[in-house]
Amino acid sequence: PKCKHQTCMINFHRDLKNVVSSRSMASKTPVGFVGLGNMGTPMAKNLLKNGYPVIATDVFPESRKELQDTGAQVVDSPADVAEKADRIITMLPSSPNVIEVYTGPNGILKKVKKGTLLIDSSTIDPAVSKEMAVAAEKMGAVFMDAPVSGGVGAASMGKLTFMVGGVEQEYNAAQELLTCMGANVVYCGQVGTGQAAKICNNMLLAIGMIGTAETMNLGIRLGLDPKLLAKILNMSSGRCWSSDTYNPVPGVMEGVPSANSYQGGFGTTLMAKDLGLAQNTATNTKTTIPLGSLAHQIYRVMCARGYANKDFSSVFQFLREEEGQ
């Protein structure tokens, strides 16, 4: 027979489990989601998988239908989302889209409830994030910026990295939702600092990708086998994410855009946009970014030369084309 102490401990753990499960059930109130593109759709699906009812909208009916088919409730506008949910995530292409979705005639702030938590995972100018935070505060809501790193694959697997800016006291509430969609959630500081971290990361990513593409191209021209060169780089001091995880040379790696005619992944247009944000913030803060500026110029030229919808690693193909190969 169990001693009295063991029985007490079993009862204690059972009661604790009940309290925890009832709290987690109580927290599964509906979550609003605006922006069901390549990133937003898998993110919203991960919220559904984690047991959160999702109320969603998007400007494209086919995107709305896809999420509706996986169990979300779909509404017509961001204002309708705000009417039905007090936690809302937005994932939009650019600053003008964010301004429209929050402050437009059918925007979130038209019908937002007091105390609503607004999390914007778009990559936009930090100044716009700050503007939205001020506008939200006037309506009694809390706005946080939480841009992501990791791309479509990480979004599908729930392995994104979120960089969060906003009021620290609200961070735990944001973290609860973001951990359903990401492997890493990092608090960066006040509103706008999440965007700052994302812009800095993507500037380095672009510079690293161009460097990797140039290096691989030179090595190939010098008669080196691309797979061998990649292997050497990846065991040497030149190793970087673009060389060991996302190599831009077709045939070097499987499961990356370079192995699939540069389809999917992170588009050249989006990289050019993020580098534009880096350029703007550098100008505003009087910061010298010679390589960042050059990377911005290269990706803008690529957009004009037919690479706009290809993955940003297609800079390798662009360089080969430039030299007439």
Short mmCIF file of C-alpha atoms in Angstrom, two decimals:
data_model
loop_
_atom_site.label_atom_id
_atom_site.label_comp_id
_atom_site.label_asym_id
_atom_site.label_seq_id
_atom_site.Cartn_x
_atom_site.Cartn_y
_atom_site.Cartn_z
CA PRO A 1 0.00 0.00 0.00
CA LYS A 2 1.09 3.58 -0.74
CA CYS A 3 2.17 5.67 2.23
CA LYS A 4 0.20 8.80 3.06
CA HIS A 5 2.99 11.04 1.72
CA GLN A 6 2.95 9.35 -1.71
CA THR A 7 -0.83 9.68 -1.97
CA CYS A 8 -0.61 13.41 -1.12
CA MET A 9 2.04 13.94 -3.77
CA ILE A 10 -0.01 12.11 -6.41
CA ASN A 11 -3.06 14.23 -5.56
CA PHE A 12 -0.94 17.41 -5.59
CA HIS A 13 0.43 16.65 -9.08
CA ARG A 14 -3.02 15.73 -10.38
CA ASP A 15 -4.48 19.03 -9.06
CA LEU A 16 -1.56 20.99 -10.50
CA LYS A 17 -2.08 19.32 -13.88
CA ASN A 18 -5.77 20.26 -13.80
CA VAL A 19 -4.96 23.90 -12.99
CA VAL A 20 -2.37 24.09 -15.80
CA SER A 21 -4.65 22.45 -18.38
CA SER A 22 -7.62 24.66 -17.43
CA ARG A 23 -5.39 27.75 -17.76
CA SER A 24 -4.13 26.65 -21.18
CA MET A 25 -7.70 25.94 -22.30
CA ALA A 26 -8.78 29.38 -21.11
CA SER A 27 -5.99 30.98 -23.13
CA LYS A 28 -7.16 29.31 -26.36
CA THR A 29 -9.44 32.22 -27.20
CA PRO A 30 -9.63 33.19 -30.89
CA VAL A 31 -6.58 34.72 -32.56
CA GLY A 32 -6.99 37.11 -35.48
CA PHE A 33 -4.69 36.81 -38.50
CA VAL A 34 -4.40 39.33 -41.35
CA GLY A 35 -2.23 38.53 -44.38
CA LEU A 36 -2.30 34.97 -45.73
CA GLY A 37 0.60 34.97 -48.17
CA ASN A 38 3.54 32.56 -48.44
CA MET A 39 4.48 33.21 -44.81
CA GLY A 40 1.13 34.07 -43.23
CA THR A 41 -0.71 30.93 -44.33
CA PRO A 42 1.68 28.38 -42.74
CA MET A 43 1.94 30.57 -39.61
CA ALA A 44 -1.85 30.67 -39.22
CA LYS A 45 -2.01 26.90 -39.84
CA ASN A 46 0.42 26.36 -36.95
CA LEU A 47 -1.85 28.35 -34.64
CA LEU A 48 -4.74 26.08 -35.69
CA LYS A 49 -2.56 22.99 -35.08
CA ASN A 50 -1.87 24.27 -31.57
CA GLY A 51 -5.57 24.48 -30.82
CA TYR A 52 -6.18 28.20 -31.30
CA PRO A 53 -9.35 29.16 -33.18
CA VAL A 54 -8.24 31.51 -35.99
CA ILE A 55 -10.28 34.38 -37.47
CA ALA A 56 -8.54 35.47 -40.66
CA THR A 57 -8.69 37.71 -43.69
CA ASP A 58 -6.66 38.50 -46.80
CA VAL A 59 -7.21 40.66 -49.89
CA PHE A 60 -7.04 37.53 -52.09
CA PRO A 61 -10.12 35.24 -51.88
CA GLU A 62 -8.11 32.11 -52.83
CA SER A 63 -5.81 32.63 -49.82
CA ARG A 64 -8.84 33.01 -47.55
CA LYS A 65 -10.35 29.80 -48.95
CA GLU A 66 -7.19 27.76 -48.32
CA LEU A 67 -7.19 28.68 -44.64
CA GLN A 68 -10.96 28.25 -44.34
CA ASP A 69 -10.53 24.70 -45.64
CA THR A 70 -8.11 23.97 -42.77
CA GLY A 71 -10.59 25.15 -40.13
CA ALA A 72 -10.23 28.92 -39.78
CA GLN A 73 -13.15 31.33 -39.70
CA VAL A 74 -12.80 33.82 -42.56
CA VAL A 75 -14.10 37.41 -42.52
CA ASP A 76 -14.13 40.26 -45.04
CA SER A 77 -11.83 42.91 -43.55
CA PRO A 78 -9.21 43.63 -40.87
CA ALA A 79 -11.88 45.63 -38.98
CA ASP A 80 -14.06 42.48 -38.85
CA VAL A 81 -11.11 40.55 -37.42
CA ALA A 82 -10.64 43.21 -34.71
CA GLU A 83 -14.32 42.94 -33.79
CA LYS A 84 -14.02 39.21 -33.09
CA ALA A 85 -10.50 38.77 -31.63
CA ASP A 86 -8.45 40.52 -28.94
CA ARG A 87 -5.13 39.09 -30.11
CA ILE A 88 -4.24 39.79 -33.73
CA ILE A 89 -1.19 38.92 -35.84
CA THR A 90 -0.47 40.70 -39.12
CA MET A 91 1.93 39.45 -41.82
CA LEU A 92 2.06 41.87 -44.76
CA PRO A 93 4.44 42.68 -47.64
CA SER A 94 5.41 46.30 -46.92
CA SER A 95 4.96 49.52 -44.90
CA PRO A 96 2.03 50.89 -47.00
CA ASN A 97 0.13 47.58 -46.53
CA VAL A 98 0.64 47.77 -42.75
CA ILE A 99 -0.55 51.40 -42.61
CA GLU A 100 -3.66 50.46 -44.64
CA VAL A 101 -4.48 47.34 -42.59
CA TYR A 102 -4.19 49.19 -39.26
CA THR A 103 -5.40 52.73 -40.02
CA GLY A 104 -7.36 52.42 -43.31
CA PRO A 105 -11.16 52.76 -43.61
CA ASN A 106 -11.63 49.02 -42.96
CA GLY A 107 -8.57 48.80 -40.73
CA ILE A 108 -8.01 47.06 -37.41
CA LEU A 109 -8.03 50.30 -35.42
CA LYS A 110 -11.57 51.13 -36.65
CA LYS A 111 -13.04 48.36 -34.45
CA VAL A 112 -10.22 47.33 -32.12
CA LYS A 113 -11.24 46.46 -28.55
CA LYS A 114 -9.48 48.05 -25.60
CA GLY A 115 -6.63 45.88 -24.33
CA THR A 116 -6.17 44.06 -27.67
CA LEU A 117 -2.67 42.77 -28.36
CA LEU A 118 -1.52 43.57 -31.92
CA ILE A 119 1.57 41.74 -33.22
CA ASP A 120 2.97 42.77 -36.61
CA SER A 121 5.33 40.22 -38.17
CA SER A 122 5.82 42.15 -41.43
CA THR A 123 9.27 43.51 -42.24
CA ILE A 124 8.82 47.28 -42.45
CA ASP A 125 10.52 50.56 -41.57
CA PRO A 126 10.99 50.81 -37.77
CA ALA A 127 9.54 54.35 -37.95
CA VAL A 128 6.24 52.93 -39.27
CA SER A 129 6.15 50.39 -36.42
CA LYS A 130 6.49 53.30 -33.97
CA GLU A 131 3.68 55.22 -35.72
CA MET A 132 1.37 52.19 -35.52
CA ALA A 133 2.20 51.74 -31.82
CA VAL A 134 1.18 55.36 -31.12
CA ALA A 135 -2.06 54.97 -33.14
CA ALA A 136 -2.89 51.70 -31.33
CA GLU A 137 -2.19 53.23 -27.92
CA LYS A 138 -4.73 56.00 -28.64
CA MET A 139 -7.35 53.25 -29.08
CA GLY A 140 -6.30 51.50 -25.85
CA ALA A 141 -4.54 48.65 -27.70
CA VAL A 142 -0.93 47.42 -27.52
CA PHE A 143 1.21 47.13 -30.69
CA MET A 144 4.39 45.06 -30.94
CA ASP A 145 6.68 44.49 -33.91
CA ALA A 146 7.79 40.87 -34.34
CA PRO A 147 9.42 40.34 -37.74
CA VAL A 148 10.67 36.87 -38.60
CA SER A 149 13.72 35.14 -39.98
CA GLY A 150 13.69 31.67 -41.52
CA GLY A 151 11.61 31.80 -44.69
CA VAL A 152 8.72 29.67 -45.94
CA GLY A 153 10.24 26.30 -44.91
CA ALA A 154 10.72 27.42 -41.32
CA ALA A 155 7.21 28.93 -41.31
CA SER A 156 5.72 25.56 -42.35
CA MET A 157 7.69 23.66 -39.71
CA GLY A 158 7.03 26.20 -36.95
CA LYS A 159 10.75 26.97 -36.69
CA LEU A 160 10.85 30.71 -37.34
CA THR A 161 12.90 33.18 -35.30
CA PHE A 162 10.85 36.13 -34.02
CA MET A 163 12.55 39.41 -33.09
CA VAL A 164 10.16 41.29 -30.81
CA GLY A 165 9.97 45.00 -30.02
CA GLY A 166 7.45 46.56 -27.63
CA VAL A 167 6.39 47.02 -24.03
CA GLU A 168 8.26 44.40 -21.99
CA GLN A 169 5.25 43.67 -19.74
CA GLU A 170 3.32 42.45 -22.82
CA TYR A 171 6.15 40.23 -24.07
CA ASN A 172 4.93 37.07 -22.28
CA ALA A 173 1.48 37.38 -23.86
CA ALA A 174 3.08 37.72 -27.30
CA GLN A 175 5.53 34.89 -26.63
CA GLU A 176 2.68 32.43 -25.92
CA LEU A 177 1.42 32.81 -29.50
CA LEU A 178 4.78 33.21 -31.21
CA THR A 179 6.19 29.97 -29.77
CA CYS A 180 3.44 28.10 -31.67
CA MET A 181 4.96 29.40 -34.90
CA GLY A 182 8.65 29.67 -34.10
CA ALA A 183 11.60 27.93 -32.46
CA ASN A 184 13.21 31.17 -31.21
CA VAL A 185 11.49 34.23 -29.78
CA VAL A 186 13.85 37.04 -28.77
CA TYR A 187 12.89 40.25 -26.96
CA CYS A 188 14.86 43.13 -28.51
CA GLY A 189 13.60 46.22 -26.64
CA GLN A 190 11.13 49.00 -27.38
CA VAL A 191 8.85 49.14 -30.46
CA GLY A 192 10.93 49.18 -33.66
CA THR A 193 13.89 47.23 -32.30
CA GLY A 194 12.55 43.96 -33.70
CA GLN A 195 12.52 45.57 -37.16
CA ALA A 196 16.03 46.95 -36.58
CA ALA A 197 17.37 43.45 -35.78
CA LYS A 198 15.66 41.97 -38.87
CA ILE A 199 16.96 44.67 -41.23
CA CYS A 200 20.52 44.23 -39.93
CA ASN A 201 20.31 40.44 -40.34
CA ASN A 202 19.02 40.67 -43.90
CA MET A 203 21.65 43.20 -44.92
CA LEU A 204 24.36 40.77 -43.78
CA LEU A 205 22.53 37.89 -45.49
CA ALA A 206 22.52 39.75 -48.83
CA ILE A 207 26.19 40.72 -48.55
CA GLY A 208 27.09 37.11 -47.61
CA MET A 209 25.07 35.66 -50.50
CA ILE A 210 26.70 37.95 -53.08
CA GLY A 211 30.14 37.10 -51.64
CA THR A 212 29.39 33.38 -51.77
CA ALA A 213 28.13 33.63 -55.37
CA GLU A 214 31.22 35.59 -56.48
CA THR A 215 33.54 33.14 -54.72
CA MET A 216 31.89 30.04 -56.15
CA ASN A 217 31.90 31.57 -59.65
CA LEU A 218 35.60 32.48 -59.46
CA GLY A 219 36.49 28.99 -58.18
CA ILE A 220 34.54 27.34 -61.01
CA ARG A 221 36.31 29.60 -63.55
CA LEU A 222 39.62 28.49 -62.05
CA GLY A 223 38.71 24.86 -62.68
CA LEU A 224 37.50 23.79 -59.21
CA ASP A 225 34.58 21.40 -58.86
CA PRO A 226 31.76 23.41 -57.20
CA LYS A 227 30.90 20.66 -54.69
CA LEU A 228 34.55 20.34 -53.69
CA LEU A 229 34.95 24.12 -53.38
CA ALA A 230 31.82 24.32 -51.20
CA LYS A 231 33.17 21.50 -49.02
CA ILE A 232 36.50 23.34 -48.56
CA LEU A 233 34.82 26.68 -47.80
CA ASN A 234 32.57 25.00 -45.23
CA MET A 235 35.54 23.59 -43.31
CA SER A 236 37.47 26.88 -43.58
CA SER A 237 37.22 30.45 -42.32
CA GLY A 238 35.11 31.59 -45.30
CA ARG A 239 32.15 29.42 -44.22
CA CYS A 240 28.78 31.20 -43.87
CA TRP A 241 25.06 30.36 -43.99
CA SER A 242 24.93 31.03 -47.75
CA SER A 243 27.76 28.56 -48.37
CA ASP A 244 26.79 25.73 -46.01
CA THR A 245 22.97 25.88 -45.78
CA TYR A 246 21.70 27.73 -48.87
CA ASN A 247 24.39 27.39 -51.53
CA PRO A 248 23.55 29.43 -54.65
CA VAL A 249 25.20 27.08 -57.18
CA PRO A 250 22.87 24.56 -58.88
CA GLY A 251 23.87 20.96 -58.12
CA VAL A 252 25.85 21.66 -54.94
CA MET A 253 22.99 21.08 -52.49
CA GLU A 254 19.57 19.45 -52.56
CA GLY A 255 16.39 20.97 -51.16
CA VAL A 256 17.39 24.61 -51.77
CA PRO A 257 16.10 27.03 -54.45
CA SER A 258 19.31 26.73 -56.54
CA ALA A 259 18.40 23.04 -57.02
CA ASN A 260 14.96 24.05 -58.33
CA SER A 261 15.66 26.81 -60.88
CA TYR A 262 15.64 29.34 -58.01
CA GLN A 263 11.90 28.83 -57.43
CA GLY A 264 10.41 29.38 -53.96
CA GLY A 265 12.50 30.62 -51.05
CA PHE A 266 13.02 34.34 -50.40
CA GLY A 267 12.32 36.44 -53.49
CA THR A 268 14.77 38.94 -54.98
CA THR A 269 12.06 41.65 -54.78
CA LEU A 270 11.74 41.11 -51.03
CA MET A 271 15.50 41.21 -50.54
CA ALA A 272 15.68 44.46 -52.53
CA LYS A 273 12.89 45.86 -50.33
CA ASP A 274 14.70 44.91 -47.10
CA LEU A 275 17.96 46.41 -48.38
CA GLY A 276 16.01 49.57 -49.20
CA LEU A 277 14.88 49.68 -45.55
CA ALA A 278 18.51 49.22 -44.45
CA GLN A 279 19.54 52.06 -46.78
CA ASN A 280 16.80 54.38 -45.43
CA THR A 281 17.64 53.70 -41.80
CA ALA A 282 21.37 54.11 -42.53
CA THR A 283 20.71 57.48 -44.17
CA ASN A 284 18.50 58.59 -41.26
CA THR A 285 21.13 57.60 -38.68
CA LYS A 286 24.09 58.83 -40.78
CA THR A 287 25.57 55.31 -40.79
CA THR A 288 28.06 54.26 -43.48
CA ILE A 289 27.07 50.98 -45.19
CA PRO A 290 29.21 50.71 -48.36
CA LEU A 291 28.61 46.96 -48.91
CA GLY A 292 24.94 47.22 -47.87
CA SER A 293 24.42 50.01 -50.42
CA LEU A 294 26.15 48.02 -53.15
CA ALA A 295 24.09 44.92 -52.32
CA HIS A 296 20.92 47.06 -52.57
CA GLN A 297 22.02 48.30 -56.02
CA ILE A 298 22.78 44.74 -57.25
CA TYR A 299 19.39 43.38 -56.14
CA ARG A 300 17.55 46.34 -57.67
CA VAL A 301 19.29 45.72 -61.01
CA MET A 302 18.36 42.03 -60.73
CA CYS A 303 14.68 42.98 -60.27
CA ALA A 304 14.87 44.97 -63.51
CA ARG A 305 16.56 42.09 -65.37
CA GLY A 306 13.92 39.40 -64.86
CA TYR A 307 15.02 37.99 -61.49
CA ALA A 308 12.30 39.70 -59.41
CA ASN A 309 10.36 36.49 -58.64
CA LYS A 310 13.37 34.19 -58.30
CA ASP A 311 15.01 33.40 -54.97
CA PHE A 312 17.68 35.90 -53.90
CA SER A 313 20.39 33.22 -54.32
CA SER A 314 19.86 33.63 -58.10
CA VAL A 315 22.51 36.37 -57.81
CA PHE A 316 24.89 33.55 -58.83
CA GLN A 317 23.02 33.14 -62.14
CA PHE A 318 22.93 36.92 -62.55
CA LEU A 319 26.72 37.19 -62.18
CA ARG A 320 27.26 34.40 -64.75
CA GLU A 321 24.90 36.16 -67.16
CA GLU A 322 26.69 39.47 -66.69
CA GLU A 323 29.92 37.91 -67.95
CA GLY A 324 28.11 36.35 -70.91
CA GLN A 325 28.17 32.68 -69.82
#
